mmCIF file of C-alpha atoms in Angstrom:
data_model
loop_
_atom_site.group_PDB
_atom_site.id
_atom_site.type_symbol
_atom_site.label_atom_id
_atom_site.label_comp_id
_atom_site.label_asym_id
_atom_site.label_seq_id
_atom_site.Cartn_x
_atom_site.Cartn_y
_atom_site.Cartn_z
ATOM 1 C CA UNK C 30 -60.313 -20.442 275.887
ATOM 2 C CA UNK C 31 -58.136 -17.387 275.742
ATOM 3 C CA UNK C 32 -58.951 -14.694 273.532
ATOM 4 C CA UNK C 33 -59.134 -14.886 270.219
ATOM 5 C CA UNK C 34 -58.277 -12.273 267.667
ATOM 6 C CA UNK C 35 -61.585 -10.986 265.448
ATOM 7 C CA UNK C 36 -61.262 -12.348 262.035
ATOM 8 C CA UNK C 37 -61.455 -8.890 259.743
ATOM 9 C CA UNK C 38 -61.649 -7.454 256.081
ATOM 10 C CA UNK C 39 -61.877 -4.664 254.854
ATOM 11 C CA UNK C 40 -65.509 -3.122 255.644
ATOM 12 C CA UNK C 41 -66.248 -5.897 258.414
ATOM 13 C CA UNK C 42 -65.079 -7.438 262.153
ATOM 14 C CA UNK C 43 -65.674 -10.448 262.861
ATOM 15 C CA UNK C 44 -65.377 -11.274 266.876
ATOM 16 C CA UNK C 45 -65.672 -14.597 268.519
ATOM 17 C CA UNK C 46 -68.863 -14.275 270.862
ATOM 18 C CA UNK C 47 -67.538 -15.574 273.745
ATOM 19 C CA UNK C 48 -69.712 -18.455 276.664
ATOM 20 C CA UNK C 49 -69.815 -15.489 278.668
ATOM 21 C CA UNK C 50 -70.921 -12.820 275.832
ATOM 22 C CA UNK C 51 -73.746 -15.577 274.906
ATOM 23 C CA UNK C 52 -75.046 -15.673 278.371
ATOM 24 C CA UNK C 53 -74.786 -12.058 278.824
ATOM 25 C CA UNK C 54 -77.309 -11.874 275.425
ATOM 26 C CA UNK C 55 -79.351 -14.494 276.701
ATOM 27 C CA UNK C 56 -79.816 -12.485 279.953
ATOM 28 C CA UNK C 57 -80.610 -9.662 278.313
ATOM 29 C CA UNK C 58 -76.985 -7.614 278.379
ATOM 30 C CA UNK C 59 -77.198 -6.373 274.684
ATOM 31 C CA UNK C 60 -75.372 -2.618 275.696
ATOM 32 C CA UNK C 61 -72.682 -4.619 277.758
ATOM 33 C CA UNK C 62 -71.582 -6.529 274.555
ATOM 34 C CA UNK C 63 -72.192 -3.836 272.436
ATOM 35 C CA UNK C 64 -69.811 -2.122 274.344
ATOM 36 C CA UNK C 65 -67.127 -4.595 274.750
ATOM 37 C CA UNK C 66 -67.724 -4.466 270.660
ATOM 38 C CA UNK C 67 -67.492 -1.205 270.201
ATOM 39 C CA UNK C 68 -70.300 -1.415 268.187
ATOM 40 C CA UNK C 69 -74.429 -1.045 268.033
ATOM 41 C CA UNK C 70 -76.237 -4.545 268.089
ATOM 42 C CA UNK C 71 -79.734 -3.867 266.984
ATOM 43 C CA UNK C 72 -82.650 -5.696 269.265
ATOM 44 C CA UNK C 73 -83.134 -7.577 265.934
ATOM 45 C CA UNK C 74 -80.502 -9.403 265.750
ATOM 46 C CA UNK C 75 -80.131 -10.787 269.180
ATOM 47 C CA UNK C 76 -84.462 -11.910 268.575
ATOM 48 C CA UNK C 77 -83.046 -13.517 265.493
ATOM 49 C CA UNK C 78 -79.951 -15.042 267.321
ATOM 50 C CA UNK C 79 -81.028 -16.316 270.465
ATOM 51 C CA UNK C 80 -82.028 -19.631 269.461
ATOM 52 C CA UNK C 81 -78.583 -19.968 267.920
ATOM 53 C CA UNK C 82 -76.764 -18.856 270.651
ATOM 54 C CA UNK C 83 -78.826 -20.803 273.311
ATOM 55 C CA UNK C 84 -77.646 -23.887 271.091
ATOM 56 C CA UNK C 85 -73.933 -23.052 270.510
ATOM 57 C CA UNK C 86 -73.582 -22.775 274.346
ATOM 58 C CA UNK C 87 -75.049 -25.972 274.745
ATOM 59 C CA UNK C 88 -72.430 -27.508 272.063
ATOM 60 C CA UNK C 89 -69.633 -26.019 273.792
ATOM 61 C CA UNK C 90 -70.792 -27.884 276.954
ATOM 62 C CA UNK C 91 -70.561 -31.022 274.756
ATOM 63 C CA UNK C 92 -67.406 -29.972 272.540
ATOM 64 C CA UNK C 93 -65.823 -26.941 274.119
ATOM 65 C CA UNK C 94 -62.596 -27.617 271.163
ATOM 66 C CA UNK C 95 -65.632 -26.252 268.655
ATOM 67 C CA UNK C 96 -65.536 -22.811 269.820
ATOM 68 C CA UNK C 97 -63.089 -21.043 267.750
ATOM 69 C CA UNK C 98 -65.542 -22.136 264.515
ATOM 70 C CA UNK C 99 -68.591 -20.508 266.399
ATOM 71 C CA UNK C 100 -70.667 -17.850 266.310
ATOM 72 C CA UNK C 101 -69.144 -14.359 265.337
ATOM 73 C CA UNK C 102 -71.583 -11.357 264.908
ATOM 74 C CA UNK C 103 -70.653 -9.637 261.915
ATOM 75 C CA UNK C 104 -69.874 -5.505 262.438
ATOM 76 C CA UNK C 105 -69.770 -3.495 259.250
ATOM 77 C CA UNK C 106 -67.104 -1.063 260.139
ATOM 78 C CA UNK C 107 -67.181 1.016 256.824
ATOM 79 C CA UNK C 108 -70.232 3.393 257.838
ATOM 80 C CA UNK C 109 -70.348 6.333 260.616
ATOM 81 C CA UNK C 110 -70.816 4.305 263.083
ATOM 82 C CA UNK C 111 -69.817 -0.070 263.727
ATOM 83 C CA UNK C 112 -72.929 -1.825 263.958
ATOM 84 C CA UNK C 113 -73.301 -5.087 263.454
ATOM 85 C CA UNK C 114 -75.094 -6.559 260.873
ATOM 86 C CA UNK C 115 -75.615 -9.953 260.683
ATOM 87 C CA UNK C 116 -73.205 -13.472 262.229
ATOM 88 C CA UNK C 117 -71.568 -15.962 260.464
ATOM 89 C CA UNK C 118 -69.936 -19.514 261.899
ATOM 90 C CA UNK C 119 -68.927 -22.819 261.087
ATOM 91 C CA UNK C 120 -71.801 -25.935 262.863
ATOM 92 C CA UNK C 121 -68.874 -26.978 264.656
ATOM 93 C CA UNK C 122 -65.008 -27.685 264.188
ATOM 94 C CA UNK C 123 -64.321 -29.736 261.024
ATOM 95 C CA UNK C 124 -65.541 -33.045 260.184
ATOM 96 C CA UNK C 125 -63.401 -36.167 259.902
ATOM 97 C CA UNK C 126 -63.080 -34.998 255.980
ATOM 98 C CA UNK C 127 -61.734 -31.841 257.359
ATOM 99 C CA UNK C 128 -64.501 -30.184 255.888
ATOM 100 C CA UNK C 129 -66.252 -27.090 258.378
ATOM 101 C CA UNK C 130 -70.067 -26.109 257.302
ATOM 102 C CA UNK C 131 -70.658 -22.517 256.839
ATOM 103 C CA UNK C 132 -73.577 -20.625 258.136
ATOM 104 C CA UNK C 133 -74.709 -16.646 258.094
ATOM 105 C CA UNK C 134 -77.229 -14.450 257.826
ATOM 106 C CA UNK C 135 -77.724 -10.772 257.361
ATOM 107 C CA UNK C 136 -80.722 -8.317 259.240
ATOM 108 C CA UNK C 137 -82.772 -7.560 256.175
ATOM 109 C CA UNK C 138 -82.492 -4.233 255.960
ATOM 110 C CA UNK C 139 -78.357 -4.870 255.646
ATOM 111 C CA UNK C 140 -78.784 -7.396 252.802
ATOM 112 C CA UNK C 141 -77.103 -7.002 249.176
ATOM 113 C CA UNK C 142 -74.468 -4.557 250.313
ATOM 114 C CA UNK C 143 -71.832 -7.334 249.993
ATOM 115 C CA UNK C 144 -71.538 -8.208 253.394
ATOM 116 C CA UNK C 145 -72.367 -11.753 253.624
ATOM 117 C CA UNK C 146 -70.009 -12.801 250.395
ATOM 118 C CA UNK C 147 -67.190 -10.504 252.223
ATOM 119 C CA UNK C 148 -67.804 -12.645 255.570
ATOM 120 C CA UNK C 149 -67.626 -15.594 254.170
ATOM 121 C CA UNK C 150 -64.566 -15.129 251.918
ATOM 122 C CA UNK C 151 -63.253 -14.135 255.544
ATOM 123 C CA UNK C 152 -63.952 -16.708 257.401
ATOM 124 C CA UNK C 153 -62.443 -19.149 254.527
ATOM 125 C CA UNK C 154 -59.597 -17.696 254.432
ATOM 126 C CA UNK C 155 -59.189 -17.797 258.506
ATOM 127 C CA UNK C 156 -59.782 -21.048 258.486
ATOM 128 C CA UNK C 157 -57.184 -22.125 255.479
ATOM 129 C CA UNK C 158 -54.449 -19.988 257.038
ATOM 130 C CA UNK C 159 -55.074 -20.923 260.701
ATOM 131 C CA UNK C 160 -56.205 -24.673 260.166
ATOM 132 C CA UNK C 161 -55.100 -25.571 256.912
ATOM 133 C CA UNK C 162 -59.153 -26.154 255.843
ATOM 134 C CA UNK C 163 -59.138 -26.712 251.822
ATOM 135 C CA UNK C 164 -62.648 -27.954 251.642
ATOM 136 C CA UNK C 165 -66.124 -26.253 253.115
ATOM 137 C CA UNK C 166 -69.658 -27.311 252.812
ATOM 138 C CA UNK C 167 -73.159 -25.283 253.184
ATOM 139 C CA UNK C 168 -76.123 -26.073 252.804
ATOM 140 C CA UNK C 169 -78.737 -24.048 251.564
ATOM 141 C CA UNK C 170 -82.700 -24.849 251.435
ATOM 142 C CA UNK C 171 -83.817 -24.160 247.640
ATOM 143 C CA UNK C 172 -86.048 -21.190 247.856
ATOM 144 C CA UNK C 173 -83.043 -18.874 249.383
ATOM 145 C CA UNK C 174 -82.147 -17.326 246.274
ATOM 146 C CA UNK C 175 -79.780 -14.638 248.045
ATOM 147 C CA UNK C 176 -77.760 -17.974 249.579
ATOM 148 C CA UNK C 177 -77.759 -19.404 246.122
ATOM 149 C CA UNK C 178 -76.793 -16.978 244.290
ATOM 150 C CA UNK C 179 -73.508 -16.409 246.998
ATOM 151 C CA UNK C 180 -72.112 -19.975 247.062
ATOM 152 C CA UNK C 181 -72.369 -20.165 242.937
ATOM 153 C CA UNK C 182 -70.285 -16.876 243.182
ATOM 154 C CA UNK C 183 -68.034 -18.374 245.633
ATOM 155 C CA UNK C 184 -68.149 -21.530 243.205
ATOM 156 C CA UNK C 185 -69.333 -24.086 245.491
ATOM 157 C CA UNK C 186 -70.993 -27.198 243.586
ATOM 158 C CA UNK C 187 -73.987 -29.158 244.573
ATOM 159 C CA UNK C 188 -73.676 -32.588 245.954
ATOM 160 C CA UNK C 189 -76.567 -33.751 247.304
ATOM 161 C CA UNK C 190 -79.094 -33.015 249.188
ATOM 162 C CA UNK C 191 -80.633 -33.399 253.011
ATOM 163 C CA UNK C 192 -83.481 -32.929 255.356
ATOM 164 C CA UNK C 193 -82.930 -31.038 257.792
ATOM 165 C CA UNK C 194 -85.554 -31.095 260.708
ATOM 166 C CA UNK C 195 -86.055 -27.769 261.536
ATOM 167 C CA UNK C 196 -85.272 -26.114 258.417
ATOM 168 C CA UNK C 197 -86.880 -29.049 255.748
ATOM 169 C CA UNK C 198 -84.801 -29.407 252.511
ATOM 170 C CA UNK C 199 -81.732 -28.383 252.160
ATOM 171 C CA UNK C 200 -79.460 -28.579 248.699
ATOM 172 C CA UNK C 201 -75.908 -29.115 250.234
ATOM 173 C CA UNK C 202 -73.064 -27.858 248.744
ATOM 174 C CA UNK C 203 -68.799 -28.242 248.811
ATOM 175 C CA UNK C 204 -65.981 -26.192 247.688
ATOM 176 C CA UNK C 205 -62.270 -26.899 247.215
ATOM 177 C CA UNK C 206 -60.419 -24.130 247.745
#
């Protein structure tokens, strides 16, 4: 794929992590992607990524047209230095609904600054303009009160529910935007 332009907002970046930039993590290359980013990636986030990006490259084997709506590391770029925080992506491109699934997360120590709403508002908006997407589902498992809380503000409603086999229940959720 050629390159695609970062998705950004106002305090936050939000790259496309390339097959080669996932392989490069996997291997253990966190300063060489830092530095293509510009920006510090803690050790934390690529233990807390790895699974994930072990299984996006293994979906873009399968469905290489899914990799715009992939992974993106999210870099706060309204401190003294860009570091990046947390990653957001869609599970794939959309679904025959034309409805993408959000996920994100945040390192813990980064949470409740408004990053993770701000993403997400982001990426929706990328996807409406670029794609024409009016309709995104999450799903969220019950005790995440942090992901609750965000996808009332964002004023998803709940439609059902799901069990997920790694994660257990889930409460899923849609939005027409």
């Amino acid at each position: 794929m050629t390159d695609v332009a970062p998705i950004c907002s106002v305090r936050l970046e939000l790259p496309l992590l390339t097959r080669q930039q996932m392989r490069q993590l996997l291997d253990g290359d966190l300063a060489g992607v830092a530095r293509q980013f510009g920006a510090r990636i803690p050790p934390a986030w690529l233990d807390g990524y790895r699974w994930l990006i072990d299984l996006r490259l293994r979906q873009l084997d399968e469905h290489p047209e899914d990799e715009p709506w992939l992974l993106r590391p999210i870099i706060a770029t309204d401190g003294d230095e860009r570091r990046v925080v947390g990653g957001i992506n869609f599970h794939g491109a959309p679904d025959e609904r034309a409805m993408p699934e959000v996920g994100y997360g945040l390192l813990p120590e980064e949470r409740g600054k408004g990053y993770a709403i701000e993403a997400v508002r982001a990426v929706f908006d990328w996807a409406r303009h670029e794609h024409g997407i009016r309709h995104f589902r999450a799903s969220v498992a019950p005790d995440n009160e942090r992901s609750l809380h965000l996808i009332e503000v964002l004023g998803f409603r709940r439609v059902g529910e799901q069990w997920d086999p790694d994660d257990g229940l889930e409460f899923v959720f849609e939005l027409d935007a």
